[in-house]
Each structure stands twice: as structure tokens, then as C-alpha cells.
């Protein structure tokens, strides 16, 4: 081997050695960079897990809040239904009372005439009782029926006399 070949071989070995050192440095740098990436990756995973946990807690809180709102809504709807039924019942009552009030006012308008009709009916009743006492054989007694009005219990009026049966209704007494 001549000197030139040895020199070239040495030169080549130096370049190889430099290249090996460069590659080792690159591998070392890649290892450091890889460690940094793994560390960053671990930090990001921890943040992601924390964010996921936080999001899960927020969702649970929102679900609980929604459940409470749904419950309150159901209670409110039930209360509205109760109030609507009560309002409908009051409306029916008001309608009934309006009809009764109209009838009452009509009766009040005709009170004098109704009072006169009651007096006439009372006269007819008195005459009927007087005629029954005068004639013992009435058609009802001939048929075997008993129409003894004097045995009937009727409320006494202010004069102490018994009211005729048609006046025993509480509606008629409230008119006079």
C-alpha cells in the first residue's frame, strides 16, 4: 500500500468518523425531540382527560338541571290544568247563576200578578174546602178514595190558617 492510498484511506476514515458523529448527534437530537414530544403528548392527554372530565361534570349538571326543569314544568302544567278546570267550573256556575238571576228578575217583575194569582188560588181552595164540608158525598168519596184535605199537614201562614197544598213549595213561599 502506498502512502497515497493510506492517506486516502485515512481521509476516508475521518470523513466516516465525522459522519458517524453527525449521525449520532442527530440520533441523540431525535431522541431528545422524541422525549419532548412524549412529554408534550402526555401533558396534552392529561389536559384532554381533564377537559373530558370537566365536560362530563357539566353535562351531568345540565342533565340534573334539565330534569328539575322538566319536573317543574310538569308541576306547572298540572297546576294549569287544575286552574283551567276550576275556571271552567266557575264559568258554568256563573252561567247557571245568570240564568237564575234572569228568572228571578222576571219573577220580581211579575210579583204583583203572581201575588194576585196566589190570592185567587187561595180563594178557590177555600171555596173548595167549604163546598166539600157542605156536601159529604163528593165524587172522590164515592170512588172510595180519601181526599180529606184537613188531615194533610200544611204549614200555617201568618194568620194561623193552613196554606193550600200548591203553596207548600218553597219556591212559591219565597215569591210572596
Short mmCIF file of C-alpha atoms in Angstrom, two decimals, residues 122-132:
data_model
loop_
_atom_site.label_atom_id
_atom_site.label_comp_id
_atom_site.label_asym_id
_atom_site.label_seq_id
_atom_site.Cartn_x
_atom_site.Cartn_y
_atom_site.Cartn_z
CA UNK A 122 -156.24 30.55 47.80
CA UNK A 123 -159.86 31.71 47.34
CA UNK A 124 -160.57 28.75 45.07
CA UNK A 125 -159.06 26.42 47.64
CA UNK A 126 -161.12 27.93 50.46
CA UNK A 127 -164.29 27.63 48.39
CA UNK A 128 -163.45 24.03 47.52
CA UNK A 129 -162.95 23.17 51.20
CA UNK A 130 -166.18 24.92 52.12
CA UNK A 131 -168.10 23.05 49.42
CA UNK A 132 -166.56 19.72 50.49
#
